[in-house]
Amino acid sequence: MQQRKKLILASVGGQGGVFLVNLLVEAATLAGLKVGASEIHGLSQRGGSVTASLTFGENTYGFVDEAQADYMIGLEPLEAQRHLRYLHPDSRAVIDSHRMIPHSVSSQQTSYPDTDAFIRYLKGHIRQVIYVSEETQDIAPIMRNLYVLGRASELKNFPVPVASIQQAIDKMAKPKLLKASHQAFVKGVDFRITETVVDV
Amino acid sequence: MNIALNQKITRFLTSFEEPHEVCVSGNEAIVRGALEAGVGGVFSYPGTPSTEISEAFSHISRFQLSRSNQAEYPSLTSSPLYFEYSVNEKVALEKAIAFAIGRRHALCCMKNVGLNVASDALMTIPYQTITGSLVIVVCDDPGCHSSSNEQDSRRWGRHASVPLFDPATPEEACQMTREAFSLSGKIRLPVILRMTTRVSHARGSFDFRQMEPRPARGAFERSPRHINIPARTATAHQRLLDKLNGDILVPFNHAHNRITRAKNKSDFGIIVGGVPTAYFLEQACAHQLTDDLNILKIGLLNPFPDDVVLDFLSLGLTKILVLEELDPIIENSVRVVAQKNAIHVEIFGKGSFQLSLTGEYSQDIVNHALALFTGKTLENKTTHHLPDSDSLSMDLPVRPPNLCAGCPHRATYYGLKLALPREKGELIMCGDIGCLGLGGLPPLNMMDTVNHMGMSVSMAQGLDRALGESSNRKIIALLGDGSFFHSAIPSLLNAVYTNANITVIIFDNRTIAMTGCQDNPGAQDDTGFQHIDIEALIRGLGVEWVKTMNPFELNDTCHMVQQAVDFRGVSVLVSKSPCIMLSKLDPRPKQRVTVDGSKCRICGNHADAALHCSQVCNIESGLARARAKSLGETHIDARQQLCPANICNHGFVSAIQAEDYKTALEIVRDKMLFAHTCGEICHRPCEGDQGDRIPIKFLKKFVASLEDNFSDFSQIIQRSKEQKKNGLQVAIVGAGPAGLSSAYDLIQAGYAVTVYERDSKAGGLLKHVIPDFRLDKSKYDQETGLLEILGVNFRYNTSLGKSIQLPQLATDFDAVIVAVGLSQADTLAVIENSFAEGRKFNSTDFLHAFNSDEIKLEPGATVLIIGGGNAAMDAARAAQKLNPGGRTVISCLEEKASMPAFQEEIDHAIDAGITILDDSCVAGVGTPDNGRHQVYLNRYSSGESLESMDVDYAITAIGQSAEALLPGDWLQTDQNEPGGMPDNIFIAGDLAAGNHQSLIGAIGSGKKAAIAVRKKLENYAYDYAGQTALDNLTGNAAGQRSFSTLLSSAGIKIDPQLIQQKIKPFHLHQTCERCNHCIDNFGCPSLYKLNGRIVVDQQSCNRCGLCIDVCPNNAIHWETEPVIKILEIR
């Protein structure tokens, strides 16, 4: 029986977080996995915080509560930190370093938290952390989410196979962007082959 | 249409003989269920969380109507369904009902509050009949993620007496939609399918099955049931109730309200409905709870399954836990059943185990309740929080939604912000929902009320009526084009009808944006529907004043807003520009926008960042600068109005425009001491002679005259207390304005300063010689008196050359500044030799005596003043005051236009009745006759005889020279090049070679000497910032009578409102470091601050270019090169 696994996705509206969730649902279905997903949606394009979740296995309905996320994909560091309470000691996370400064920080009401300290904390408390700090100049900014998803495939026992994700990209990407989408994803997948592994 | 969407649509429309497993959202499941049931028409209005349903049908409709698809997919397009986004939910439901009366199958979907709008139609039709079928999908929003309330729409079932389904998963949503159509067709009633966000947006796996295309043909048959009149109502009601109690519902009831008995014997029961079912089932499976719990799942909620509940209770249950979100509808109905049947059972529902009436449930909430209910611990041993996760994830910067970069609404709001000040609460803005509602959030803060859709126009006219004359500003309603079509038309009509006095601004971005850009009657896309012209419609409603504007034309926007508000009555402005998400309509420009770091938050006044700047950086100061930039008529580069004291005139003027008179005065005092004094007697070189510059002097006098402002030196005293001393000592000789200005700068820079003055008081020429009627000496004394408070040591009655010697000072102090002025008055031999003592004076001594009240003139005397400079004017006016009945004449060599006196002083003399004989000289003086002399005057230029007059008193005012206190060659050198003089001695003021003899010249010279001292003693890195202005000083200034002169001579009391009116058209521009305007008042998400400078986030920037107009520093501009192709992907 397929093991129950839960994944939480934290992003800023407009980064394509919801697209990633839909992609993973499609990929999981193609791979014959039982999958559920949930998101809060409607204001997502207006640059607010976006939370989405996926569950794999029977009798799960897409809901992830606190301390239940086995995996986290954080497309933005502050949003990843905001969802810290969803993680538990056996969690595995991939977090992008690209900051999106909210207005509350620019207007100096508050300061952006220390990301390095946060990543250090995570590395000391959960099973695996992939911190995506490299630049990807040849990938269009709106496809950074696919690159990060590619990097996420390096997480141990990541629930969705790479091949299925690629099939899903074929079905779901806009035709003009199909090639670029694949390139972005594959570049993330290939990263571990060209660079040293981070943490286990 | 792209491939991905095509694939999705074809999957929706395909009939699968073998079930095809999919994982789709609850909303998509409804679409499939409706198609499987044979829906023929969908009528909707967008609304989260229902929008995906209507969007899918919208795409399906377009797919089916496309000719190429009809050729390629004949089976999928054979019976195209009808889809429309109606103007609002009421019309949508009415039309759906009509569709169903026409024997077709209709679906109507909306969000929770949408059914409120449609409720009139919902409540009446059950008393009548339909012949096809009608399913109403209403989507609730527990937790209010994007709605005005979290009402529980399950209540509509009982309220309208119609069946109501409540699915818990996407699979159930699909199934129940099919069932709903079937039930509706049989029972001839609309059936409600009620969803919540967590089901609508959850994705779950189930099967798409076979569909049989049932081409439906509409038909209408007459029937008395279609005519609703009171005579029929009573019987209709009973008939309705009979339907709900009848046989048709029995199989549906049993299919969707199911009991699952516990494996083991148990008297515990759980009743669930809606999404808590999913939470419960997940827990139940994980912990094998089904073994010991009897479960009743309610899926068809109305008519309430009393029979099934009774069966459940009859299992011998003693304890029941009811799990449902929001209202206790199931719970209370269960209690009724128990009570009616005298069954005693303990029922736990709202209020037990922290189960709340408000908000969503979650797995945690359900787990917690189950654990307490069953008495078991249900914790999963791996699921515990990380240590310190609380403190790390709390109090993080919030990230609320924001208008997109390039949104036209931000442009409209910004124009409103500039044109209609509301920083002090003086304007009421009634907003509405939709994207423009985000304008109520910081930093725009442009809304005072927001309620339900369409309320804006009603609120404005209602408040207008309530406040009447107590509101001095017109009330403004703000709404989008979507809301306008939805519900504001009747309200606007009512406003016209009832003579309301409001302005309505319609933010027309040609779409319903917040829900994902759906069409409305204003859209201009290829919808296949008519495009309605908003402006024509509004005119048709009877509005007299209606205009359309492009919000990105900032200047026009501001003017039109002002006109709309000035109009008495109902005025409407349509701010029209397409939503940035409608990329087809307005392709993004290829050029990027970028910030020039050398202008962003950079001080344009002085280079030394250590110099204190009193300018404030806040919302009001930013707006003042922005208004001047965008609304000003006269734009002046601040370099055109430079001051030798390097006062930041830009900061000064913009502080006044922000009505912050205190800060304005502090900005002057940052640079020099004599704000009030300059306000009275400066010759205004900064104002030029064309009359088109800002009247700085007058403004200076104004802010310095506000008594609270003037007397408050606390800020500079505080700074001086905090200033670290550097241990260096400077001596300054001469306590006139030059010496005192050096002292002011040096004491603030941490030096120990000693000022030597030969008189008994400080002040120099200004104090002793300038007459009291020209200068308020008490204010001057207060200004000079500050220096002692700041710690400057004064040694009075100490003369250079007598009590102190320069070489000694140069040794005792680290540096010496000599500012003793030109105290020797020049004399005219012909006067000296002819007039007796007491009848001849030089202007210095005369004015000194006048100021000390030590001089009297014989009444009716004739006084001749020789000289064309300020001293001559002062002396003449003083003589005039001493001798009002006599005659006062000025003779000067120069022609009027070249007289060295300041024009203002010449004007004052003429106004006082003094005769000026220009181009004249004293040719000779006759013998005395009773103290009088005949003086013969010639034309100076030609030598011709001019006139002769009997003169009683002669005053020479022909110039000043230096007393011989210093070696002559010392004075010939530039004050920065020692050449002979010890290199720690510096000259300042009138004495310094080439320095302009004026108050501001003296002040500038004093500051320059202070800089020279600092360069010598501490290697100070910066040059004297006022050099250019000092070099530019000329004698003639402001040839025309300016605003300054007129008002001060008329003696009008200066009124702040008058100041604001006069200064409004001016924009004196310069870069400013105290700027946060784009963040504080504009708020585009693509602009953020990095290391103190604003940066454009090129990923999110949509290149509308408006920030270029916004930046008061003019630091933002288009890049000239086109963009690399890769970044063009959207």
Coordinates of C-alpha atoms in Angstrom, one line a residue, chain A residues 4 6 11-13 21-22 25-26 29 32-43 45-49 53 55 58-68 70 76-79 81-91 98-113 117-118 121-122 125-126 137-144 170-175 177 180, chain B residues 2-5 7 11 21-24 48-49 52 145-146 168-169 197-199 201-205 275 277-279 281-283 285-286 360 362-365 367 380 382-390 392-404 435 438 442-443 513-517 579 581 601 1076 1078-1081 1083-1085 1087-1090 1097 1099-1100 1126-1127 1129-1130:
Chain A
R4 CA 1.2 8.3 3.3
K6 CA 2.4 15.0 3.0
S11 CA 5.2 30.8 -2.0
V12 CA 4.3 34.4 -2.9
G13 CA 1.4 35.0 -5.2
V21 CA 0.9 21.9 -7.1
N22 CA -1.3 21.2 -10.2
V25 CA -1.1 16.3 -8.9
E26 CA -1.0 15.5 -12.6
T29 CA -1.9 10.6 -11.2
G32 CA -0.7 5.8 -10.6
L33 CA -0.4 7.3 -7.1
K34 CA -3.4 8.3 -5.0
V35 CA -3.1 12.0 -4.4
G36 CA -5.0 14.9 -3.0
A37 CA -4.3 18.6 -2.9
S38 CA -5.6 21.7 -1.2
E39 CA -5.0 25.4 -1.7
I40 CA -6.3 28.8 -0.7
H41 CA -6.8 30.6 -3.9
G42 CA -8.4 33.7 -5.3
L43 CA -6.1 36.3 -4.2
Q45 CA -1.9 36.7 -8.0
R46 CA -1.9 39.8 -5.8
G47 CA 1.4 39.1 -4.2
G48 CA 0.1 37.8 -0.9
S49 CA 1.3 34.6 0.9
S53 CA -0.5 21.2 0.1
T55 CA -1.0 14.4 0.3
E58 CA -5.1 6.3 0.6
N59 CA -7.6 8.1 2.8
T60 CA -5.9 11.4 2.6
Y61 CA -7.7 14.4 1.2
G62 CA -5.0 17.0 0.6
F63 CA -4.9 18.5 4.0
V64 CA -1.7 19.1 5.9
D65 CA -1.9 20.3 9.5
E66 CA 1.0 21.6 11.7
A67 CA 3.9 19.3 12.3
Q68 CA 2.6 17.0 9.5
D70 CA 7.1 15.4 5.5
E76 CA 10.6 32.2 -1.0
P77 CA 12.6 32.3 2.2
L78 CA 10.2 34.4 4.3
E79 CA 7.3 32.3 3.3
Q81 CA 9.9 30.5 7.5
R82 CA 6.3 31.5 7.9
H83 CA 5.3 27.8 7.5
L84 CA 7.9 26.5 9.9
R85 CA 5.3 25.0 12.2
Y86 CA 4.2 22.5 9.5
L87 CA 7.6 20.8 9.8
H88 CA 8.7 18.0 12.1
P89 CA 12.1 16.5 12.9
D90 CA 11.9 14.0 9.9
S91 CA 10.9 16.6 7.4
H98 CA 15.4 34.6 -3.9
R99 CA 13.9 37.2 -1.6
M100 CA 10.8 39.1 -2.4
I101 CA 10.7 42.1 -0.1
P102 CA 7.2 42.9 1.1
H103 CA 6.0 46.5 1.5
S104 CA 6.0 46.1 5.3
V105 CA 9.8 45.8 5.1
S106 CA 10.5 48.5 2.6
S107 CA 8.5 51.0 4.6
Q108 CA 10.7 50.1 7.6
Q109 CA 7.9 49.0 9.9
T110 CA 9.8 45.7 10.3
S111 CA 12.9 44.0 9.0
Y112 CA 13.3 40.9 6.8
P113 CA 14.4 38.0 9.1
A117 CA 20.1 31.9 10.5
F118 CA 16.9 30.3 9.5
Y121 CA 18.3 26.3 12.2
L122 CA 16.6 24.0 9.7
H125 CA 16.6 20.3 13.2
I126 CA 15.2 18.5 10.2
Q137 CA 20.7 33.5 -15.4
D138 CA 19.6 31.5 -18.4
I139 CA 16.3 30.5 -17.0
A140 CA 13.4 33.0 -17.2
P141 CA 12.4 34.2 -13.8
I142 CA 8.9 32.8 -14.0
M143 CA 10.4 29.4 -14.5
R144 CA 12.5 29.5 -11.4
D170 CA 4.2 17.9 -21.6
K171 CA 0.5 18.1 -20.8
M172 CA 0.3 21.3 -18.9
A173 CA 2.9 23.8 -20.1
K174 CA 1.9 26.4 -22.6
P175 CA 3.1 25.3 -26.0
L177 CA 7.1 27.6 -23.2
A180 CA 12.0 26.2 -21.8
Chain B
N2 CA -3.6 26.4 -26.1
I3 CA -3.0 22.6 -26.1
A4 CA -3.1 22.2 -22.3
L5 CA -6.4 23.9 -22.0
Q7 CA -6.7 18.7 -23.4
R11 CA -11.3 15.4 -21.2
E21 CA -9.4 8.1 -13.1
V22 CA -8.5 11.7 -12.6
C23 CA -7.5 13.9 -9.8
V24 CA -9.3 17.1 -10.1
T48 CA -14.3 33.0 -5.1
P49 CA -14.3 30.0 -4.4
E52 CA -13.3 27.9 -11.6
H145 CA -10.4 33.9 2.9
S146 CA -11.9 36.2 0.3
A168 CA -17.3 16.6 1.5
T169 CA -14.9 15.6 -1.3
T197 CA -13.5 26.5 -0.2
R198 CA -11.8 23.3 1.0
V199 CA -13.9 21.1 -1.2
H201 CA -10.2 23.9 -4.2
A202 CA -9.2 20.5 -2.9
R203 CA -8.1 17.9 -5.5
G204 CA -9.1 14.3 -5.1
S205 CA -9.2 11.2 -7.3
V275 CA -15.4 18.9 4.8
T277 CA -16.0 14.4 7.1
A278 CA -12.6 14.2 5.3
Y279 CA -10.7 15.3 8.4
L281 CA -12.1 9.9 7.9
E282 CA -8.4 10.5 7.7
Q283 CA -8.1 10.2 11.4
C285 CA -8.4 5.3 9.2
A286 CA -5.1 6.2 10.8
E360 CA -12.8 26.6 9.5
S362 CA -8.9 21.6 10.6
Q363 CA -7.5 18.2 11.2
D364 CA -6.1 19.4 14.5
I365 CA -9.4 20.7 15.7
N367 CA -8.5 15.4 16.3
N380 CA 1.0 10.4 15.9
T382 CA 6.3 11.6 14.7
T383 CA 4.2 14.6 14.4
H384 CA 5.6 17.0 16.9
H385 CA 6.6 20.6 16.3
L386 CA 10.2 21.6 16.0
P387 CA 11.7 23.4 19.1
D388 CA 11.4 27.2 19.0
S389 CA 9.3 27.0 15.9
D390 CA 6.8 29.3 17.6
L392 CA 10.8 31.7 14.7
S393 CA 7.6 31.8 12.8
M394 CA 5.7 34.4 14.7
D395 CA 5.9 38.2 14.2
L396 CA 7.2 37.8 10.7
P397 CA 6.7 40.7 8.3
V398 CA 3.2 40.5 6.9
R399 CA 2.6 40.0 3.2
P400 CA -0.9 41.1 2.4
P401 CA -2.1 41.1 -1.1
N402 CA -1.3 44.2 -3.1
L403 CA -2.3 45.7 -6.4
C404 CA -0.1 44.3 -9.2
C435 CA -9.2 44.7 -6.9
L438 CA -6.8 46.8 -2.2
P442 CA -1.4 50.7 3.2
P443 CA 0.3 52.6 1.7
A513 CA -10.1 41.2 -12.2
M514 CA -9.9 39.9 -8.7
T515 CA -11.5 36.6 -9.6
G516 CA -9.2 36.1 -12.5
C517 CA -10.3 38.5 -15.3
C579 CA -6.1 45.4 -16.3
M581 CA -3.3 40.9 -16.7
R601 CA 17.8 59.4 -1.7
N1076 CA 10.6 57.6 1.0
C1078 CA 7.5 55.8 -3.6
I1079 CA 7.3 53.4 -0.7
D1080 CA 5.1 55.6 1.5
N1081 CA 2.6 56.9 -1.0
G1083 CA 3.5 51.2 -3.0
C1084 CA 4.3 49.4 -6.3
P1085 CA 5.4 45.9 -5.4
L1087 CA 9.9 48.9 -6.0
Y1088 CA 11.8 47.9 -2.9
K1089 CA 14.7 49.2 -0.9
L1090 CA 18.1 47.6 -0.9
D1097 CA 12.5 44.2 -9.3
Q1099 CA 10.9 40.1 -12.6
S1100 CA 7.7 41.7 -11.5
I1126 CA 14.6 35.7 -22.5
L1127 CA 13.1 38.0 -20.0
I1129 CA 8.5 35.4 -21.4
R1130 CA 5.3 35.9 -19.5

